[in-house]
Coordinates of C-alpha atoms in Angstrom, one line a residue:
Chain A
X227 CA 0.0 0.0 0.0
X228 CA 2.8 2.4 0.9
X229 CA 4.9 3.4 -2.1
X230 CA 7.7 5.9 -2.5
X231 CA 5.6 7.9 -4.8
X232 CA 2.8 8.1 -2.3
X233 CA 5.2 9.5 0.3
X234 CA 5.6 12.7 -1.6
X235 CA 3.5 15.5 -0.1
X236 CA 0.5 16.7 -1.9
X237 CA 1.2 20.4 -2.8
X238 CA -1.4 21.3 -5.4
X239 CA -4.7 22.5 -4.0
X240 CA -6.3 22.3 -7.4
X241 CA -5.3 18.7 -8.1
X242 CA -8.0 16.2 -9.1
X243 CA -7.4 14.2 -6.0
X244 CA -8.0 17.2 -3.7
X245 CA -11.1 18.2 -5.6
X246 CA -12.5 14.8 -5.1
X247 CA -12.0 14.9 -1.4
X248 CA -13.7 18.4 -1.2
X249 CA -16.6 17.1 -3.3
X250 CA -17.5 14.8 -0.4
X251 CA -19.2 17.7 1.2
X252 CA -22.1 17.0 -1.1
X253 CA -24.4 14.1 -0.3
X254 CA -24.8 12.9 -4.0
X255 CA -21.0 12.6 -4.2
X256 CA -20.8 10.7 -0.9
X257 CA -23.5 8.3 -2.1
X258 CA -21.8 7.7 -5.4
X259 CA -18.4 7.2 -3.8
X260 CA -19.6 5.3 -0.8
X261 CA -17.4 7.4 1.4
X262 CA -17.4 10.5 3.6
X263 CA -15.0 13.0 5.0
X264 CA -13.9 13.1 8.7
X265 CA -12.4 16.5 9.6
X266 CA -10.3 17.2 12.6
X267 CA -8.1 15.3 15.1
X268 CA -10.9 14.0 17.3
X269 CA -12.9 12.3 14.6
X270 CA -9.8 11.1 12.7
X271 CA -8.2 9.7 15.9
X272 CA -11.3 7.7 16.7
X273 CA -11.7 6.4 13.2
X274 CA -8.1 5.3 13.0
X275 CA -8.2 3.7 16.5
X276 CA -11.6 2.0 16.4
X277 CA -12.4 1.5 12.7
X278 CA -9.2 1.4 10.7
X279 CA -10.9 -1.1 8.5
X280 CA -13.1 1.8 7.2
X281 CA -10.3 4.3 6.6
X282 CA -9.3 4.8 3.0
X283 CA -7.0 7.8 3.3
X284 CA -5.6 10.1 6.0
X285 CA -4.1 13.5 5.1
X286 CA -2.1 15.7 7.4
X287 CA -0.2 18.9 7.1
X288 CA 3.2 19.3 8.8
X289 CA 1.8 21.2 11.8
X290 CA -0.8 18.6 12.5
X291 CA 1.7 15.8 12.1
X292 CA 3.7 17.5 14.9
X293 CA 0.7 18.2 17.1
X294 CA -1.1 14.9 16.8
X295 CA 1.6 12.2 16.8
X296 CA -0.8 9.6 18.3
X297 CA -2.9 9.7 15.2
X298 CA 0.2 8.9 13.0
X299 CA 1.2 6.2 15.4
X300 CA -2.2 4.5 15.5
X301 CA -2.4 4.7 11.8
X302 CA 1.0 3.1 11.4
X303 CA 0.0 0.3 13.8
X304 CA -3.1 -0.3 11.8
X305 CA -1.1 -0.5 8.6
X306 CA -2.6 2.7 7.3
X307 CA -0.6 5.2 5.2
X308 CA -0.8 8.8 6.2
X309 CA -0.3 11.1 3.3
X310 CA 1.4 14.4 3.9
X311 CA -0.1 17.5 2.3
X312 CA 0.5 21.2 2.6
X313 CA -1.7 23.5 4.6
X314 CA -3.2 24.8 1.4
X315 CA -4.2 21.4 0.3
X316 CA -5.9 20.7 3.6
X317 CA -7.7 24.0 3.4
X318 CA -9.0 23.1 -0.1
X319 CA -10.2 19.7 1.2
X320 CA -12.6 21.0 3.8
X321 CA -13.2 23.5 6.6
X322 CA -9.7 24.5 7.7
X323 CA -10.9 25.7 11.2
X324 CA -12.6 22.3 11.7
X325 CA -9.9 20.0 10.2
X326 CA -7.0 21.6 12.1
X327 CA -4.8 20.1 9.4
X328 CA -6.0 16.5 9.5
X329 CA -8.7 14.7 7.6
X330 CA -9.7 11.1 6.7
X331 CA -11.8 9.6 4.0
X332 CA -13.8 6.7 5.4
X333 CA -16.1 4.1 3.9
X334 CA -19.7 4.3 5.0
X335 CA -20.3 2.4 8.2
X336 CA -24.0 2.0 8.6
X337 CA -25.3 -1.5 9.3
X338 CA -28.6 -3.1 8.6
X339 CA -31.3 -2.8 11.3
X340 CA -31.6 -6.6 11.4
X341 CA -28.0 -6.9 12.4
X342 CA -28.4 -4.5 15.3
X343 CA -31.5 -6.3 16.5
X344 CA -29.9 -9.8 16.2
X345 CA -27.3 -8.6 18.7
X346 CA -30.1 -8.4 21.4
X347 CA -29.6 -4.7 22.3
X348 CA -30.7 -3.4 25.6
X349 CA -31.1 0.3 24.7
X350 CA -31.5 1.8 21.2
X351 CA -31.9 5.5 20.2
X352 CA -34.2 6.1 17.3
X353 CA -34.1 9.6 15.7
X354 CA -37.3 10.1 13.7
X355 CA -37.2 13.0 11.3
X356 CA -34.4 14.8 13.2
X357 CA -33.1 17.3 10.7
X358 CA -30.5 19.5 12.5
X359 CA -27.0 18.1 12.1
X360 CA -25.8 19.4 15.4
X361 CA -28.7 17.7 17.2
X362 CA -28.3 14.4 15.5
X363 CA -24.6 14.4 16.2
X364 CA -25.0 15.4 19.8
X365 CA -27.6 12.6 20.4
X366 CA -25.3 10.1 18.8
X367 CA -22.5 11.2 21.1
X368 CA -24.8 10.9 24.1
X369 CA -26.0 7.5 23.0
X370 CA -22.3 6.4 23.0
X371 CA -21.5 8.0 26.4
X372 CA -24.6 6.5 28.0
X373 CA -23.8 3.0 26.7
X374 CA -26.7 2.6 24.3
X375 CA -26.2 -0.2 21.9
X376 CA -27.0 1.5 18.6
X377 CA -28.5 4.6 17.0
X378 CA -31.1 4.5 14.2
X379 CA -31.7 7.6 12.0
X380 CA -34.9 7.1 10.2
X381 CA -35.4 7.6 6.4
X382 CA -36.4 11.3 6.7
X383 CA -33.6 12.3 9.1
X384 CA -30.5 14.3 8.3
X385 CA -27.7 12.4 6.6
X386 CA -25.4 10.9 9.2
X387 CA -22.4 11.5 6.9
X388 CA -23.1 15.2 6.6
X389 CA -19.8 16.9 7.8
X390 CA -21.6 18.8 10.5
X391 CA -23.1 15.6 11.9
X392 CA -19.8 13.8 11.8
X393 CA -18.1 16.7 13.6
X394 CA -20.9 16.9 16.3
X395 CA -20.5 13.2 17.1
X396 CA -17.0 14.0 18.4
X397 CA -15.8 10.6 17.2
X398 CA -18.7 8.6 18.6
X399 CA -19.8 7.8 15.0
X400 CA -16.9 5.2 15.1
X401 CA -18.0 3.7 18.5
X402 CA -21.7 3.0 18.1
X403 CA -23.4 1.0 15.3
X404 CA -25.6 3.2 13.2
X405 CA -28.6 2.3 11.1
X406 CA -29.9 4.7 8.4
X407 CA -32.6 5.0 5.7
X408 CA -35.4 2.9 7.2
X409 CA -38.8 4.6 7.5
X410 CA -39.9 5.1 11.1
X411 CA -42.9 2.7 10.8
X412 CA -40.7 -0.1 9.6
X413 CA -38.2 0.6 12.4
X414 CA -40.9 0.4 15.0
X415 CA -42.4 -2.8 13.6
X416 CA -39.0 -4.5 13.6
X417 CA -38.0 -3.3 17.0
X418 CA -41.3 -4.5 18.5
X419 CA -40.9 -7.9 16.7
X420 CA -37.5 -8.2 18.3
X421 CA -39.2 -7.9 21.7
X422 CA -38.2 -4.4 22.6
X423 CA -40.5 -1.9 24.2
X424 CA -40.6 1.5 22.5
X425 CA -40.7 4.8 24.5
X426 CA -41.7 7.8 22.6
X427 CA -40.1 10.9 24.2
X428 CA -42.7 13.6 24.3
X429 CA -43.4 16.6 26.5
X430 CA -47.0 15.6 26.8
X431 CA -46.3 11.9 27.6
X432 CA -48.5 10.3 30.2
X433 CA -45.7 8.3 31.8
X434 CA -43.1 10.4 33.7
X435 CA -39.5 9.4 33.0
X436 CA -38.8 8.1 36.5
X437 CA -41.7 5.7 36.2
X438 CA -40.8 4.4 32.7
X439 CA -40.1 0.7 32.4
X440 CA -36.4 0.8 31.5
X441 CA -35.1 -2.5 32.9
X442 CA -36.2 -4.5 29.9
X443 CA -34.8 -3.9 26.4
X444 CA -36.2 -0.8 24.9
X445 CA -35.8 1.8 22.2
X446 CA -36.1 5.6 22.8
X447 CA -37.9 7.4 19.9
X448 CA -37.0 11.0 19.6
X449 CA -38.8 13.3 17.1
X450 CA -38.1 16.4 15.1
X451 CA -36.7 19.4 16.9
X452 CA -39.5 21.7 15.9
X453 CA -42.6 19.6 15.8
X454 CA -41.8 16.5 17.8
X455 CA -43.2 13.1 17.0
X456 CA -46.1 12.6 14.6
X457 CA -49.3 11.3 16.4
X458 CA -49.1 8.0 14.3
X459 CA -45.7 7.4 15.7
X460 CA -46.6 8.1 19.3
X461 CA -49.6 5.8 19.0
X462 CA -47.6 2.9 17.9
X463 CA -45.0 3.2 20.7
X464 CA -45.4 1.1 23.9
X465 CA -45.4 4.3 26.1
X466 CA -45.2 8.0 25.6
X467 CA -42.7 9.3 28.2
X468 CA -42.1 12.8 29.4
X469 CA -39.1 14.3 31.0
X470 CA -40.5 16.1 34.1
X471 CA -40.3 19.9 33.9
X472 CA -39.9 21.2 37.5
X473 CA -39.6 24.9 36.8
X474 CA -41.4 27.2 34.4
X475 CA -39.6 26.1 31.2
X476 CA -41.9 25.1 28.5
X477 CA -39.7 22.2 27.4
X478 CA -36.2 20.9 26.9
X479 CA -34.6 20.9 23.5
X480 CA -34.2 17.6 21.7
X481 CA -30.5 17.0 22.7
X482 CA -31.2 17.8 26.4
X483 CA -34.3 15.6 26.5
X484 CA -32.4 12.7 24.8
X485 CA -29.5 13.1 27.2
X486 CA -31.8 12.8 30.3
X487 CA -33.7 9.8 28.8
X488 CA -30.6 7.9 27.7
X489 CA -28.9 8.5 31.1
X490 CA -32.0 7.3 32.8
X491 CA -31.7 4.1 30.7
X492 CA -28.0 3.8 31.8
X493 CA -29.0 4.1 35.4
X494 CA -31.6 1.3 35.0
X495 CA -29.4 -1.1 33.1
X496 CA -27.7 -3.8 35.2
X497 CA -24.0 -3.4 34.6
X498 CA -22.6 -6.1 32.4
X499 CA -25.9 -7.9 32.3
X500 CA -27.1 -10.2 29.5
X501 CA -27.8 -8.7 26.1
X502 CA -24.8 -6.4 26.2
X503 CA -23.7 -5.9 22.6
X504 CA -20.8 -3.6 23.0
X505 CA -17.5 -4.7 24.6
Chain B
X182 CA -48.2 55.5 29.0
X183 CA -50.4 54.9 26.0
X184 CA -50.9 58.0 23.8
X185 CA -52.5 58.4 20.4
X186 CA -49.2 59.4 18.9
X187 CA -47.6 56.2 20.2
X188 CA -50.3 54.2 18.4
X189 CA -49.0 55.2 15.0
X190 CA -46.9 52.4 13.5
X191 CA -43.2 52.9 13.2
X192 CA -42.4 52.9 9.5
X193 CA -38.9 54.3 9.1
X194 CA -36.2 51.7 9.5
X195 CA -33.6 54.5 9.7
X196 CA -35.3 56.4 12.5
X197 CA -33.2 57.2 15.6
X198 CA -35.5 55.0 17.8
X199 CA -34.9 52.0 15.5
X200 CA -31.2 52.5 15.4
X201 CA -31.1 52.7 19.2
X202 CA -32.8 49.3 19.5
X203 CA -30.5 47.7 16.9
X204 CA -27.5 49.1 18.8
X205 CA -28.4 46.9 21.8
X206 CA -26.6 44.1 19.9
X207 CA -23.4 45.6 21.4
X208 CA -22.5 45.0 24.9
X209 CA -21.2 48.5 25.6
X210 CA -24.6 50.0 24.5
X211 CA -26.5 47.5 26.7
X212 CA -24.4 48.4 29.7
X213 CA -24.9 52.2 29.0
X214 CA -28.6 51.8 28.5
X215 CA -29.2 49.2 31.2
X216 CA -31.3 47.3 28.7
X217 CA -31.2 44.4 26.3
X218 CA -33.1 43.1 23.3
X219 CA -35.4 40.0 23.4
X220 CA -36.1 38.7 19.9
X221 CA -38.8 36.3 18.9
X222 CA -42.2 35.2 20.3
X223 CA -40.9 32.7 22.8
X224 CA -38.7 35.1 24.7
X225 CA -41.1 38.1 24.4
X226 CA -44.0 35.9 25.6
X227 CA -42.2 34.8 28.7
X228 CA -40.9 38.4 29.4
X229 CA -44.4 39.8 29.2
X230 CA -46.0 37.0 31.2
X231 CA -43.4 36.6 34.0
X232 CA -41.5 39.9 34.2
X233 CA -43.7 42.7 32.8
X234 CA -42.0 44.9 35.4
X235 CA -38.9 44.7 33.3
X236 CA -40.4 45.3 29.9
X237 CA -39.8 48.8 28.4
X238 CA -41.1 48.4 24.9
X239 CA -42.6 45.7 22.7
X240 CA -42.6 46.0 18.9
X241 CA -44.6 43.8 16.5
X242 CA -45.2 43.8 12.8
X243 CA -48.8 43.2 11.5
X244 CA -48.1 39.5 10.7
X245 CA -46.8 38.8 14.2
X246 CA -49.7 40.6 15.8
X247 CA -52.0 38.1 14.0
X248 CA -49.9 35.1 14.8
X249 CA -49.2 35.7 18.4
X250 CA -52.3 37.3 19.9
X251 CA -51.5 35.9 23.4
X252 CA -48.5 38.2 23.6
X253 CA -50.6 41.2 22.9
X254 CA -53.3 40.1 25.3
X255 CA -50.8 39.4 28.2
X256 CA -49.2 42.8 27.4
X257 CA -52.5 44.6 27.7
X258 CA -53.3 42.8 30.9
X259 CA -49.9 43.9 32.3
X260 CA -50.6 47.5 31.2
X261 CA -47.9 47.4 28.6
X262 CA -48.3 49.2 25.3
X263 CA -47.3 47.2 22.2
X264 CA -46.0 49.4 19.5
X265 CA -46.9 48.4 15.9
X266 CA -44.1 48.6 13.4
X267 CA -43.5 47.6 9.8
X268 CA -41.7 44.4 8.8
X269 CA -38.8 46.6 7.6
X270 CA -38.5 48.3 11.0
X271 CA -38.5 44.9 12.8
X272 CA -35.8 43.7 10.4
X273 CA -33.7 46.8 11.1
X274 CA -34.0 46.2 14.9
X275 CA -32.5 42.7 14.9
X276 CA -32.3 39.3 13.3
X277 CA -35.5 39.0 11.3
X278 CA -35.3 35.2 11.2
X279 CA -35.0 35.1 15.0
X280 CA -37.5 37.8 15.8
X281 CA -40.3 36.6 13.6
X282 CA -41.7 40.1 13.8
X283 CA -41.7 40.6 17.6
X284 CA -39.1 42.1 19.9
X285 CA -39.0 43.6 23.4
X286 CA -36.6 45.9 25.1
X287 CA -36.1 44.8 28.7
X288 CA -34.3 46.3 31.7
X289 CA -31.5 44.1 33.0
X290 CA -32.7 41.6 35.5
X291 CA -29.6 40.1 37.3
X292 CA -29.8 40.1 41.0
X293 CA -27.1 40.2 43.7
X294 CA -25.6 36.9 44.8
X295 CA -26.4 37.7 48.4
X296 CA -30.1 38.0 47.5
X297 CA -30.0 34.5 45.9
X298 CA -28.3 33.0 48.9
X299 CA -30.6 34.7 51.4
X300 CA -33.5 32.8 49.8
X301 CA -31.9 29.5 51.0
X302 CA -31.6 27.8 47.6
X303 CA -31.4 24.0 47.3
X304 CA -29.7 23.9 43.9
X305 CA -27.6 26.4 42.1
X306 CA -25.9 26.3 38.8
X307 CA -22.6 28.2 38.6
X308 CA -21.1 28.7 35.1
X309 CA -17.4 29.5 35.5
X310 CA -15.7 31.0 32.4
X311 CA -18.4 29.6 30.1
X312 CA -17.9 31.5 26.8
X313 CA -20.2 30.0 24.2
X314 CA -23.6 31.8 24.1
X315 CA -25.5 28.7 23.1
X316 CA -24.0 26.6 25.9
X317 CA -24.7 29.3 28.5
X318 CA -28.3 29.7 27.3
X319 CA -28.9 26.0 27.1
X320 CA -27.7 25.4 30.7
X321 CA -29.9 28.3 31.9
X322 CA -32.9 26.7 30.2
X323 CA -32.0 23.3 31.7
X324 CA -31.5 24.9 35.2
X325 CA -35.1 26.2 34.8
X326 CA -36.5 22.9 33.6
X327 CA -34.8 20.9 36.3
X328 CA -36.1 23.3 39.0
X329 CA -32.8 24.8 40.1
X330 CA -33.2 28.0 42.2
X331 CA -30.8 30.3 40.4
X332 CA -27.9 30.5 37.9
X333 CA -24.6 32.3 38.4
X334 CA -22.5 33.4 35.5
X335 CA -19.0 34.2 36.9
X336 CA -17.2 37.4 35.9
X337 CA -15.3 35.8 33.0
X338 CA -18.3 34.2 31.4
X339 CA -20.3 35.3 28.3
X340 CA -22.6 38.2 28.8
X341 CA -26.1 36.8 29.7
X342 CA -27.7 39.7 27.7
X343 CA -25.9 38.7 24.5
X344 CA -28.7 38.1 22.0
X345 CA -27.6 34.6 21.3
X346 CA -27.7 33.7 25.0
X347 CA -31.1 35.3 25.4
X348 CA -32.4 33.3 22.5
X349 CA -30.9 30.0 23.7
X350 CA -32.6 30.3 27.0
X351 CA -35.9 30.0 25.2
X352 CA -37.5 32.4 27.7
X353 CA -36.0 30.7 30.8
X354 CA -34.0 33.9 31.4
X355 CA -37.3 35.4 32.8
X356 CA -38.0 32.4 35.0
X357 CA -34.8 31.9 37.0
X358 CA -32.9 34.5 39.1
X359 CA -29.5 35.2 37.4
X360 CA -26.4 36.5 39.0
X361 CA -23.6 38.0 36.9
X362 CA -20.1 39.5 37.2
X363 CA -18.8 38.0 40.4
X364 CA -15.4 36.3 40.2
X365 CA -15.6 32.5 40.6
X366 CA -13.5 32.5 43.9
X367 CA -15.9 35.0 45.5
X368 CA -18.9 33.0 44.3
X369 CA -17.5 29.8 45.9
X370 CA -16.6 31.5 49.1
X371 CA -20.1 33.0 49.5
X372 CA -21.8 29.8 48.5
X373 CA -19.8 27.9 51.1
X374 CA -20.5 30.5 53.8
X375 CA -24.2 30.1 53.1
X376 CA -23.9 26.4 53.9
X377 CA -24.1 24.9 50.5
X378 CA -21.9 22.1 49.2
X379 CA -20.2 22.7 45.9
X380 CA -19.9 20.0 43.3
X381 CA -17.3 20.7 40.5
X382 CA -18.5 18.8 37.4
X383 CA -15.4 17.3 35.8
X384 CA -14.8 14.2 33.7
X385 CA -11.9 13.2 36.0
X386 CA -13.9 13.6 39.2
X387 CA -13.4 11.0 41.9
X388 CA -17.1 10.9 42.9
X389 CA -19.4 9.3 40.3
X390 CA -22.7 11.3 39.8
X391 CA -24.9 8.6 41.3
X392 CA -22.9 8.7 44.6
X393 CA -22.8 12.5 44.9
X394 CA -24.5 14.0 48.0
X395 CA -27.4 15.9 46.4
X396 CA -30.0 15.8 49.2
X397 CA -28.5 18.8 51.0
X398 CA -28.3 22.3 49.4
X399 CA -25.6 22.4 46.8
X400 CA -24.2 24.3 43.8
X401 CA -23.0 22.7 40.6
X402 CA -19.9 24.3 39.2
X403 CA -19.5 23.9 35.4
X404 CA -16.3 25.0 33.6
X405 CA -15.3 26.3 30.2
X406 CA -16.4 24.2 27.2
X407 CA -12.8 23.7 26.0
X408 CA -10.6 23.5 29.0
X409 CA -13.0 22.7 31.9
X410 CA -12.4 24.0 35.4
X411 CA -9.2 25.4 36.6
X412 CA -7.4 23.2 39.2
X413 CA -7.7 26.0 41.8
X414 CA -11.5 26.0 41.4
X415 CA -11.7 22.2 41.6
X416 CA -9.7 22.2 44.8
X417 CA -11.9 24.6 46.5
X418 CA -15.1 22.6 45.8
X419 CA -16.5 20.1 48.2
X420 CA -16.4 17.3 45.7
X421 CA -15.3 16.8 42.1
X422 CA -18.1 14.8 40.4
X423 CA -18.0 13.0 37.1
X424 CA -20.9 11.9 34.9
X425 CA -20.2 8.2 34.2
X426 CA -19.2 7.4 30.6
X427 CA -20.5 3.9 29.8
X428 CA -19.4 3.7 26.1
X429 CA -16.3 4.7 24.4
X430 CA -17.1 8.5 24.2
X431 CA -14.3 10.6 25.6
X432 CA -16.7 13.0 27.3
X433 CA -20.0 14.8 27.2
X434 CA -20.2 18.3 26.0
X435 CA -20.9 21.0 28.6
X436 CA -24.6 21.3 28.0
X437 CA -25.2 17.6 28.1
X438 CA -23.1 17.1 31.3
X439 CA -24.9 20.0 33.0
X440 CA -28.3 18.5 31.9
X441 CA -27.4 15.1 33.5
X442 CA -26.1 16.7 36.7
X443 CA -29.1 19.1 37.1
X444 CA -31.6 16.4 36.5
X445 CA -29.8 14.2 39.1
X446 CA -30.3 17.1 41.6
X447 CA -34.0 17.2 40.6
X448 CA -34.4 13.5 41.3
X449 CA -32.7 13.9 44.7
X450 CA -34.7 16.9 45.8
X451 CA -37.7 16.2 48.1
X452 CA -40.7 17.7 46.2
X453 CA -41.9 20.9 47.9
X454 CA -39.5 20.5 50.8
X455 CA -38.2 23.4 52.9
X456 CA -35.8 25.8 51.2
X457 CA -37.8 26.0 48.0
X458 CA -37.3 29.5 46.7
X459 CA -39.4 29.3 43.5
X460 CA -43.1 29.1 43.4

């Protein structure tokens, strides 16, 4: 994989290779190439460490090579070649402020819903029609931190490979299995068939969070940031659960509500119990 | 207060009055005027409903007057005059997308720390050197939702009257007492003297959240989004508490960590017990 020619630094920001990387900012190109761009040391570090099998290319400028030696070391151990490039080339590939001189191109990593369900998950996070990249990424990060087994972005949600989503996950995209592209009705049907309860998170839910049944396997279903969950979705779910509002606030935003719900699941989960799908 | 002349709609976006409203986007002007701008129906609604004593002026365009009749009604009940203005005038006053045709000018509402402590709070949220407007506003909103008694933004934090902070609070700025401008060392000293424990929230804390002592009155201390809490601050706090990370995520972001901590306080708080300072 490593050749002498490949060791030469990329210096031309207008090179075909550089333009192809930059083009991954567009969804149509990502779909065609089956790849996406990871910008910045945090994302690249986690990609190289946890999913080197997915990493096609890593590009660093000289400054970043000095500042993030652990990325180069992990890449070397994984047998990945890190291609040096000038600062101008990195800036042409993506958002210079975000990338801090290091980017990776990764193959798409989403997995089929059936595969996630076959692993007997205890906690899933389903994002139904979540459109804001920052919200989706933040919930994915929280799902990781709270020990959820997988995240499902339904068909009408934001693209998980959108650069802003990738960045907002802070590397968690490479830690948690992700399912994309399945309509919410199908997701709920399959989740129920797999024996999981479904909890629709909704400010008007009739079950308060601390009373929700979270000791058995379950999926949280979170709705759109502006209009929440559609009535048809709420009706299909086992329970509609509300995070208690103690003060005068009207509601919590999506990411905050998801954080409270997912951490409540973590608290209810017997540590290391059966059904754990992540090591 | 209401005069016939004042009922005439404002039509000139370049009028001195309009320029003075727009100038409130700058901190120096806010400080000089002792006032700040509230943009959008959610913020204005809560200001008019909960703190009409603070509201100097409300401006609406004809569309907004139709869409948000409850704001006009609450204003009328509170004896406030709502001044009609054209869409162009509203756009010149602030961010049109944010304001949706309705803005209010309010007097500053921060209160002295001593006043907050005299009310025997059970839970406080202290933001030390929090700089990002969205984070500060989100934590304030969460403090409200979780039933915290007050929020303290230390001297080196973002200005709570920054339009982005105001917007991120989603109206909670008018629900929870806010203290600003006191250096963090002084805040901690006063809080300890008032008999509260202090919990520094930090990913490396030696107390895990579920073991933290939250039944007695306490203040959460949250640090800067990038570099957390300074060691001197951590050392002074009663405990350094970490939110458990169950997956492979490195950390939670500030707003998520604060959400988990403040909701843990809510869960530990005896409902309606003594010391409640908010009705």
